[in-house]
Coordinates of C-alpha atoms and ligand atoms in Angstrom, one line a residue:
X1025 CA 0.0 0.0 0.0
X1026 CA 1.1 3.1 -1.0
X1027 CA 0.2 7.0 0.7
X1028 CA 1.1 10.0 -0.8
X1029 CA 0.3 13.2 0.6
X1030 CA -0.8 16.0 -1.7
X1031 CA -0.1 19.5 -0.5
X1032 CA -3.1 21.8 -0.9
X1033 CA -4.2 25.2 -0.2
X1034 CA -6.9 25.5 2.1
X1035 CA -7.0 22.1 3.0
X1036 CA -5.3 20.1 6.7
X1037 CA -4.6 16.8 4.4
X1038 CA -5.2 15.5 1.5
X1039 CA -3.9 11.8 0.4
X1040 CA -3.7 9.4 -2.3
X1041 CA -3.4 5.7 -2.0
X1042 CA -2.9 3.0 -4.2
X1043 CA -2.9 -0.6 -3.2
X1044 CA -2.0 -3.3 -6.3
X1045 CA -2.8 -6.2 -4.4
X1046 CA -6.6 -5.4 -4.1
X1047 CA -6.1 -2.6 -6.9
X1048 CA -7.3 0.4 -4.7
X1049 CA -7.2 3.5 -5.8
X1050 CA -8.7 6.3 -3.6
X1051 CA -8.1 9.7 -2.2
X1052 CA -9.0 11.2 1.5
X1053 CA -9.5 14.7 1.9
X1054 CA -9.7 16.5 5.5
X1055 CA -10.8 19.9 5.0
X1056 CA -10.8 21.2 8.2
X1057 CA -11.0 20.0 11.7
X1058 CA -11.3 23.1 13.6
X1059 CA -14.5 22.0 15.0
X1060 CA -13.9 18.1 15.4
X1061 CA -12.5 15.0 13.2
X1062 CA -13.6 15.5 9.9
X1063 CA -16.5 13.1 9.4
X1064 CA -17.7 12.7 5.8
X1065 CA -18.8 9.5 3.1
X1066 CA -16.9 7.2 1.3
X1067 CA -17.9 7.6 -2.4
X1068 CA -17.3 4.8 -5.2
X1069 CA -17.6 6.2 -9.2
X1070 CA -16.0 5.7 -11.8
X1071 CA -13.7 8.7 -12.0
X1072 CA -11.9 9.5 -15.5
X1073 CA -8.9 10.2 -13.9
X1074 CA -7.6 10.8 -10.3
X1075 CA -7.6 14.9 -11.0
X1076 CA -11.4 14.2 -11.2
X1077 CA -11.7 12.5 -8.1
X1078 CA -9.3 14.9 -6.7
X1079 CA -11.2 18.0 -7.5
X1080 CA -14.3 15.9 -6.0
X1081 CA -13.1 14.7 -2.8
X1082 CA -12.1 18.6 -2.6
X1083 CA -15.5 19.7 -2.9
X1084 CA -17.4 17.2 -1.1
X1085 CA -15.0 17.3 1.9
X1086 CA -15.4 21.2 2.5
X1087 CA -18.9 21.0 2.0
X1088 CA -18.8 18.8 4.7
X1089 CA -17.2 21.1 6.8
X1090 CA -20.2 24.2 6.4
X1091 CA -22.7 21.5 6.6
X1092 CA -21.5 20.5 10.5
X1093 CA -20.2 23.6 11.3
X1094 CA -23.9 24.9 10.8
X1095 CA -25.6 22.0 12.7
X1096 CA -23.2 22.3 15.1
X1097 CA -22.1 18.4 15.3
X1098 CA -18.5 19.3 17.1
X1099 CA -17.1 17.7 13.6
X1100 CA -14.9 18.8 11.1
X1101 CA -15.5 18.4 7.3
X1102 CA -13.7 15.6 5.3
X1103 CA -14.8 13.0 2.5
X1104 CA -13.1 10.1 0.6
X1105 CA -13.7 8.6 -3.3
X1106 CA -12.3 5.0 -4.2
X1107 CA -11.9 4.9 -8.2
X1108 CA -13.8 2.3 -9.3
X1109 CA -17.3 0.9 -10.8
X1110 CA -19.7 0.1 -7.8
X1111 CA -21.5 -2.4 -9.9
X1112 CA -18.7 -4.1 -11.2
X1113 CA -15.3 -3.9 -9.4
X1114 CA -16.3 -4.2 -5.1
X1115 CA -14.9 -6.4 -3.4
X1116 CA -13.8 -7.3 0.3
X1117 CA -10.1 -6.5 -0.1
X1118 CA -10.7 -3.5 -1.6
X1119 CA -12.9 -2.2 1.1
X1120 CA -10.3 -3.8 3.8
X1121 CA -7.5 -1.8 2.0
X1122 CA -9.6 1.4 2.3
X1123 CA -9.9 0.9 5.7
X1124 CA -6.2 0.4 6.9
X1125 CA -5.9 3.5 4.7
X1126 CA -8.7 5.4 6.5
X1127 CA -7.1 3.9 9.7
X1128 CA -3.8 5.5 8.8
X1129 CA -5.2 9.1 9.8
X1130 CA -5.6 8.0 13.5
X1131 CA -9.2 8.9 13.6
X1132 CA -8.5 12.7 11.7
X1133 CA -10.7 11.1 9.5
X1134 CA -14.0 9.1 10.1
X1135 CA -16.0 7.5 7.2
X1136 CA -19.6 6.1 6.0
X1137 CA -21.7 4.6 3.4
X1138 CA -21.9 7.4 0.5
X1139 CA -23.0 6.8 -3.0
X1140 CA -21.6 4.1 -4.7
X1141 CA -21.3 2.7 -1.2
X1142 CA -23.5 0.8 0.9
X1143 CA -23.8 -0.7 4.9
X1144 CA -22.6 -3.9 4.1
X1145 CA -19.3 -2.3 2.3
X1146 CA -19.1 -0.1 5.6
X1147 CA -18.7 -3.4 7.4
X1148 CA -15.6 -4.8 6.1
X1149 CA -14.3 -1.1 5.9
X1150 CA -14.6 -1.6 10.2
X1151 CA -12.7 -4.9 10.1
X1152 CA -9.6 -2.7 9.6
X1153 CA -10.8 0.9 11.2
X1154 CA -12.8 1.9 13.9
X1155 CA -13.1 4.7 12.3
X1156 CA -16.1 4.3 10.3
X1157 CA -20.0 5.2 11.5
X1158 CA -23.4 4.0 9.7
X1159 CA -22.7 0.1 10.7
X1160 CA -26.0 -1.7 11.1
X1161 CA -27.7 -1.1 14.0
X1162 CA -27.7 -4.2 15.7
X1163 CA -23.9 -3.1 15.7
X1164 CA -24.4 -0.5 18.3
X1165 CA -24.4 2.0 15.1
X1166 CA -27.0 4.7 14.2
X1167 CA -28.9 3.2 11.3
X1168 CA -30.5 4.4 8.2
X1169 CA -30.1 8.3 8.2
X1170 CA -32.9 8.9 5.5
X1171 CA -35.8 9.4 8.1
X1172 CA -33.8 11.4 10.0
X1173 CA -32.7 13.4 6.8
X1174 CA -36.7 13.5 6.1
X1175 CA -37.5 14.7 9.8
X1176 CA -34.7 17.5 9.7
X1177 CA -36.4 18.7 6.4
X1178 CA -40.2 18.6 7.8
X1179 CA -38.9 20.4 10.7
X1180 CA -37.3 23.2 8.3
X1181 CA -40.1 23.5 6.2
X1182 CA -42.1 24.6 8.8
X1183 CA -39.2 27.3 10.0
X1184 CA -39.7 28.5 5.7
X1185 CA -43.5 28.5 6.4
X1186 CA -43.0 30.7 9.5
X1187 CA -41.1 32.8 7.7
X1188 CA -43.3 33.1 4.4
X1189 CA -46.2 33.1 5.8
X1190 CA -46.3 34.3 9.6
X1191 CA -47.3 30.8 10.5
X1192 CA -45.7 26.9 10.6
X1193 CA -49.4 25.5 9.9
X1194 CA -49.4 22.6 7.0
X1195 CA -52.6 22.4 6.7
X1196 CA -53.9 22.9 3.6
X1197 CA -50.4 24.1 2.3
X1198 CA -49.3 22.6 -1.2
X1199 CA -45.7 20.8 -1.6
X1200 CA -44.3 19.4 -4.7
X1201 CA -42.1 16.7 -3.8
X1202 CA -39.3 15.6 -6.3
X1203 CA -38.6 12.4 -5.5
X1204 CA -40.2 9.7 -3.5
X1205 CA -36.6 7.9 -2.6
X1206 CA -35.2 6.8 0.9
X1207 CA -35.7 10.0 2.3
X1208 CA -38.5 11.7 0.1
X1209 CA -41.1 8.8 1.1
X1210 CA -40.3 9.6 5.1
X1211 CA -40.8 13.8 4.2
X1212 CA -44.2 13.0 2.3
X1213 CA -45.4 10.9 5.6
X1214 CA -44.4 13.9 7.9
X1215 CA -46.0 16.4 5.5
X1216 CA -49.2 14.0 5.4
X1217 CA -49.6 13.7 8.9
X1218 CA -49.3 17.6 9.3
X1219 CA -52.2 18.1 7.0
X1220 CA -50.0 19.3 3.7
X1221 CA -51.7 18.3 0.2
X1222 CA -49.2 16.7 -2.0
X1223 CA -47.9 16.5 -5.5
X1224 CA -45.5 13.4 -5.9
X1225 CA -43.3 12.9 -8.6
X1226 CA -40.2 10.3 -8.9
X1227 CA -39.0 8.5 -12.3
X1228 CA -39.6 5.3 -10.9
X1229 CA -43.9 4.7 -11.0
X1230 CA -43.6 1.4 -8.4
X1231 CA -42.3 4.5 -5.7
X1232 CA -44.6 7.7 -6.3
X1233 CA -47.1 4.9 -6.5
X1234 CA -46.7 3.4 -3.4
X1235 CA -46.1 6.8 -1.7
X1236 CA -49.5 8.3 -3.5
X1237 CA -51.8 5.4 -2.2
X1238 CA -50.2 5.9 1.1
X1239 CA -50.3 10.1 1.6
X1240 CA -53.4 10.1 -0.9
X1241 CA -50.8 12.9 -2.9
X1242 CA -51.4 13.4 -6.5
X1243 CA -49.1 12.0 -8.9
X1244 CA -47.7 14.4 -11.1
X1245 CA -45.1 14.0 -14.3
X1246 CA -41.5 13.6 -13.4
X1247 CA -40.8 16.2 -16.5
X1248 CA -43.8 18.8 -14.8
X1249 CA -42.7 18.8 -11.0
X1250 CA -40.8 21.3 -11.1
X1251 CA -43.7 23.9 -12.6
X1252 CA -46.3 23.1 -10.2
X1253 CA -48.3 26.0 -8.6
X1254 CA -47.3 24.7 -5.0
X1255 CA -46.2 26.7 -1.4
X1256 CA -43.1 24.8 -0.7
X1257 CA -41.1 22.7 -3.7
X1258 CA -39.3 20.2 -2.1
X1259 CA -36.3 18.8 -4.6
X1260 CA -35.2 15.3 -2.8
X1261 CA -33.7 13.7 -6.4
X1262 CA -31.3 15.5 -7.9
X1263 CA -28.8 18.3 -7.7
X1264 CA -28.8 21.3 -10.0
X1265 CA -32.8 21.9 -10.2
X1266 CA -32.4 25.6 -9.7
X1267 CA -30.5 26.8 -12.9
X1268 CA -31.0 29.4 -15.9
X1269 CA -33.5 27.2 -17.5
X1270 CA -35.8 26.1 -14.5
X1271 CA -36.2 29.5 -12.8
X1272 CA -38.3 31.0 -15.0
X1273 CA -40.6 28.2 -14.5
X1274 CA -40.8 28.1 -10.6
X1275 CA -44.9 28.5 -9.2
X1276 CA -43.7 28.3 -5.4
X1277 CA -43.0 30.7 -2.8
X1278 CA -40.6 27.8 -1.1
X1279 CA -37.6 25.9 -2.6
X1280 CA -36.8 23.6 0.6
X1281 CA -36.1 19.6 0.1
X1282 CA -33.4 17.0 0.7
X1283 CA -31.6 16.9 -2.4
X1284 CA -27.9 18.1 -2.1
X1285 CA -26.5 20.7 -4.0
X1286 CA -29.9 22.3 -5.3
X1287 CA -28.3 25.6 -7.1
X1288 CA -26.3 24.7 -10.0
X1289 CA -24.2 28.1 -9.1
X1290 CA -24.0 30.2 -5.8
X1291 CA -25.5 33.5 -8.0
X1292 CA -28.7 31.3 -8.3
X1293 CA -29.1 32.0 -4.8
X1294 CA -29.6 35.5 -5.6
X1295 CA -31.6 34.9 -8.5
X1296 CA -34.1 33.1 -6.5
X1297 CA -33.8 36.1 -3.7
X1298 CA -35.2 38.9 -6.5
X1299 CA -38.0 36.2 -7.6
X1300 CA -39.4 36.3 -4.2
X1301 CA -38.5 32.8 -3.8
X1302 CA -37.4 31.7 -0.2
X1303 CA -34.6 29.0 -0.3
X1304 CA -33.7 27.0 2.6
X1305 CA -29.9 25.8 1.5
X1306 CA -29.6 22.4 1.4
X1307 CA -27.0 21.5 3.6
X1308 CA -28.8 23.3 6.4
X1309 CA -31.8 21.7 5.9
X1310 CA -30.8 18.2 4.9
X1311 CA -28.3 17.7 7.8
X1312 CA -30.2 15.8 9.8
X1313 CA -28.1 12.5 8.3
X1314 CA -24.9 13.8 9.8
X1315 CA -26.4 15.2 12.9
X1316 CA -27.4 11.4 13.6
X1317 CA -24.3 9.6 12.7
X1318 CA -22.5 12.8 15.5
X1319 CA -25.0 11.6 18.0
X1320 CA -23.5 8.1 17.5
X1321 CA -19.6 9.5 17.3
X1322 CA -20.0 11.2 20.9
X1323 CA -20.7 7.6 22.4
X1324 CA -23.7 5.8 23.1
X1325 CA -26.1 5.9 20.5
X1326 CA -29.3 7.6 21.6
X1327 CA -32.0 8.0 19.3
X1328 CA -33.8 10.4 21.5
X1329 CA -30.9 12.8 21.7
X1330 CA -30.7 12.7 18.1
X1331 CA -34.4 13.6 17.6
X1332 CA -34.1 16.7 19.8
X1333 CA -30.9 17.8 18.0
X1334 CA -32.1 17.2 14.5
X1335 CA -35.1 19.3 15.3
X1336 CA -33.0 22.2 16.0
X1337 CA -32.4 22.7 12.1
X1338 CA -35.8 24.8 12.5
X1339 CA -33.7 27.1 14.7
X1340 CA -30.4 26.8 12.2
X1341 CA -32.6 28.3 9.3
X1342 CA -34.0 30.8 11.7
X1343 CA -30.7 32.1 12.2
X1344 CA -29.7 32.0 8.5
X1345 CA -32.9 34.0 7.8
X1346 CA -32.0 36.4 9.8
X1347 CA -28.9 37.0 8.8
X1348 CA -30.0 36.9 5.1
X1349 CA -32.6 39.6 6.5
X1350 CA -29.9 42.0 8.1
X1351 CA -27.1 41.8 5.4
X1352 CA -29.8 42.0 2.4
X1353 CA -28.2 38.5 1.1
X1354 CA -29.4 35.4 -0.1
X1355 CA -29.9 33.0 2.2
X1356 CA -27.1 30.5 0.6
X1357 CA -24.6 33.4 1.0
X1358 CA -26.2 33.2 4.8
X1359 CA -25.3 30.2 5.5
X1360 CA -21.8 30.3 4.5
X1361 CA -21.5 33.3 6.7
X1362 CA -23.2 31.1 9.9
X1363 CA -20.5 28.9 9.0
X1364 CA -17.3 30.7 8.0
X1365 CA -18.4 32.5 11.7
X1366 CA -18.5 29.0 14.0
X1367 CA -15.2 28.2 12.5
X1368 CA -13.4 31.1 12.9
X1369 CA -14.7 31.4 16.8
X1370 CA -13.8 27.3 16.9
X1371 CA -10.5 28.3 16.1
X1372 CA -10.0 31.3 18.3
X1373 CA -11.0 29.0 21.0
X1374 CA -7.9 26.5 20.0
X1375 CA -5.6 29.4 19.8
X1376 CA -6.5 30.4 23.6
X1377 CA -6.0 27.2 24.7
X1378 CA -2.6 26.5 23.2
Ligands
LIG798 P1 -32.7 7.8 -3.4 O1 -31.9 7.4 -4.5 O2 -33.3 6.8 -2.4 O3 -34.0 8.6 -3.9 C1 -34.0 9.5 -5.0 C2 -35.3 9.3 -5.7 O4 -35.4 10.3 -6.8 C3 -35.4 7.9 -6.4 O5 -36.6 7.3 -6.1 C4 -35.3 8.3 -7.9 O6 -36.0 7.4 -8.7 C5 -35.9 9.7 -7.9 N1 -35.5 10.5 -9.1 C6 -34.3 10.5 -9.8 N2 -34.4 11.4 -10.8 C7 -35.6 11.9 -10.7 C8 -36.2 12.9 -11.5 N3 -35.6 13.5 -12.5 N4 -37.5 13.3 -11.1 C9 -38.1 12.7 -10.1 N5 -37.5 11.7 -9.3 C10 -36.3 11.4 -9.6 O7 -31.9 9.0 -2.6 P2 -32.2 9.6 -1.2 O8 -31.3 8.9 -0.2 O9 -33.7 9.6 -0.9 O10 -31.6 11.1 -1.4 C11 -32.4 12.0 -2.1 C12 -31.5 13.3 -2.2 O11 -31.2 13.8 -0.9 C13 -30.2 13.1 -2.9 O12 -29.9 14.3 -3.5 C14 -29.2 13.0 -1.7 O13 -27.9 13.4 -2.0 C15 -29.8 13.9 -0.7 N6 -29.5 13.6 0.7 C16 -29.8 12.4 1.2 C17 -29.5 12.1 2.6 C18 -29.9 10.8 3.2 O14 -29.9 10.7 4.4 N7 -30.2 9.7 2.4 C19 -28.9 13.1 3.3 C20 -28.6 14.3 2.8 C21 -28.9 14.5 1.5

C-alpha cells in the first residue's frame, strides 16, 4: 500500500493511496478540523482520472465542513472517493484496504456509506478501522439516516413556512415533492400527517405509486414537478434543479427539500432572492443525516438525543434567515457566513487554549 500526501491550499490533508494487491485507488481529503474530526462519506464512481476524483473529494470534503459547522455536530468536514465501478469492481479486499488507509489518519478522518457505497461495504471497511460510522444497527451504530434526513427537512419547512407566511401551519399548504426515494417517502409521511396536500413525482412509477396510495398525494409528471403551482417545492432527487433554465418556471413561494447541491451556481441564490422565492440551502436543511451519525460519534447511541438535535435545524434556518434579512443576502450566501463565523470562533478558542 502506497500513501502520498498531496499538499493543498486550504486544505489540513489531503492523500492518495494506491494498493496493487486489491487494486485500490482512492483519495481522503480532511478539509478542516477546527470544529472536530472530519467526518464525511466514502464515495465509489468511476472517475476518469484521479484529478477528477481529486477536484471531487475537494469539494465534497469542504462541504462537509459548512454543513456540521452549521448544525453544530463538534465535527470537522472531510470526504473520501475509491476509483472504481460500484456495480462491477467491489470487493472485500478492496474495502479492507480502504480501511487500513482510513485507519492510517488516527481517527483525523472518520467514514460512512456514500454513493456508490453501501452498509454492508461499511462493514468490512470496520474490520480494519474503527473509524467508520453508519454500521448496522444491531452493531451499536445509528442506522439508516434517511428518516432522520426526512425529519430534519419537515422540521425546516415549517421554519420557511413561519417565515413566508407568519405561520408553521401545514394544513392545507401545497408541496411538490421531487422524488419519493429513501428520504422523500419519510418527508411525504411527515407532511401528510401535518395536513399538507401533496404532489408526488419520482422516475420510478412502483415508488410515487406506493407513496400516493399511502399520503393520498397526487401523482404528477416527473418532467412537470418542477412547474407546479405549489407553497413549498421540495427537490429530494437531484442536484442542480435551480438553474438558468428552471427558474423562469418556478410556481412556489418555497424551494426547501433534501436533495444536495440544489443551485447549480451560488448566483442562483440570488436569483431566486429577486423572484421572491425563499430558499432553505440544502445543507442546512438536509443535515439531519450527519447530525445522527455525530449523536452516534459522541458515544452511546441515543436515538432520543438525536431527535431533539435534529429538530434544531428549525432554529439553524431561523438564524440563516435572519442573517439573510440583516445583510440583504441570499440566504445561501447566509449560510456560508453562519458557518465561516463558527469556525473562525472554533478556532480562536484553540488558539487560547494553546
Ligand atoms: P434515493 O436514491 O433513495 O431517492 C432519490 C429518488 O429520486 C429515487 O426514487 C429516484 O427514482 C428519484 N429520481 C431520480 N431522478 C428523478 C427525477 N428527475 N425526477 C423525479 N424523481 C427522480 O436517494 P435519497 O437517499 O432519498 O436522497 C435524495 C436526495 O437527498 C439526494 O440528492 C441525496 O444526495 C440527498 N441527501 C440524502 C440524505 C440521506 O440521508 N439519504 C442526506 C442528505 C442529502
Amino acid at each position: 500500500m502506497r500513501i502520498e500526501k498531496i499538499p493543498q491550499s486550504g486544505y489540513e490533508d489531503v492523500v492518495k493511496c494506491t494498493d496493487p494487491d486489491s487494486g485500490l485507488k482512492a483519495v481522503i481529503a480532511i478539509h478542516d478540523t477546527t470544529l472536530g474530526p472530519a467526518l464525511g462519506g466514502l464515495r465509489m464512481w468511476p472517475y476518469a482520472s484521479w484529478d477528477d476524483a481529486i477536484f471531487d473529494v475537494l469539494r465534497l470534503s469542504r462541504g462537509m465542513t459548512y454543513k456540521s459547522a452549521v448544525a453544530d455536530t463538534g465535527l470537522g468536514g472531510g470526504k473520501s472517493v475509491i476509483i472504481g465501478n460500484p456495480k462491477t469492481e467491489k470487493t472485500e479486499r478492496l474495502f479492507r484496504a480502504m480501511g487500513r488507509f482510513v485507519n492510517s489518519l488516527d481517527g483525523r478522518y472518520i467514514t460512512a456509506e456514500d454513493v456508490g457505497t453501501s452498509v454492508e461495504d461499511m462493514v468490512q471497511v470496520r474490520a480494519e478501522t474503527k473509524w467508520v460510522t453508519g454500521l448496522p444497527l444491531d452493531m451499536g451504530s445509528s442506522g439508516d439516516p434517511s428518516p432522520w434526513t426526512a425529519l430534519g427537512c419537515f422540521r425546516g419547512m415549517r421554519a420557511c413556512l413561519e417565515e413566508v407566511y407568519g405561520s408553521g401551519d401545514f394544513k392545507g399548504r401545497t408541496v411538490a415533492l421531487q422524488g419519493c426515494g429513501h428520504v422523500g417517502k419519510y418527508v411525504a409521511r411527515h407532511l401528510h400527517e401535518a395536513g399538507a396536500k401533496l404532489y408526488l413525482a419520482d422516475i420510478s412509477p412502483e415508488r410515487v405509486r406506493q407513496v400516493a396510495d399511502e399520503t393520498g398525494g397526487r401523482v404528477v409528471d416527473a418532467a412537470e414537478i418542477l412547474k407546479v403551482e405549489c407553497d413549498i417545492l421540495a427537490p429530494s432527487a437531484l442536484g442542480a434543479v435551480v438553474n438558468d433554465e428552471t427558474l423562469p418556471k418556478f410556481h412556489c413561494r418555497i424551494i426547501a427539500g433534501a436533495a444536495n447541491n440544489v443551485l447549480l451556481r451560488e448566483e442562483h441564490g440570488q436569483r431566486l432572492k429577486e423572484a421572491g422565492i425563499l430558499y432553505a440551502p440544502d445543507y442546512v436543511i438536509n443535515a439531519g443525516g450527519i447530525i445522527n451519525v455525530s449523536i452516534e460519534v459522541e458515544g452511546a447511541y441515543d436515538p432520543e438525543r438525536s431527535r431533539k438535535k435534529v429538530e434544531n435545524i428549525y432554529h439553524a434556518l431561523k438564524r440563516v434567515f435572519v442573517i439573510a434579512k440583516e445583510q440583504n443576502i441570499p440566504t445561501n450566501e447566509a449560510a456560508n457566513h453562519l458557518a465561516e463565523e463558527r469556525i473562525a470562533r472554533g478556532r480562536k478558542a484553540t488558539t487560547a487554549r494553546r
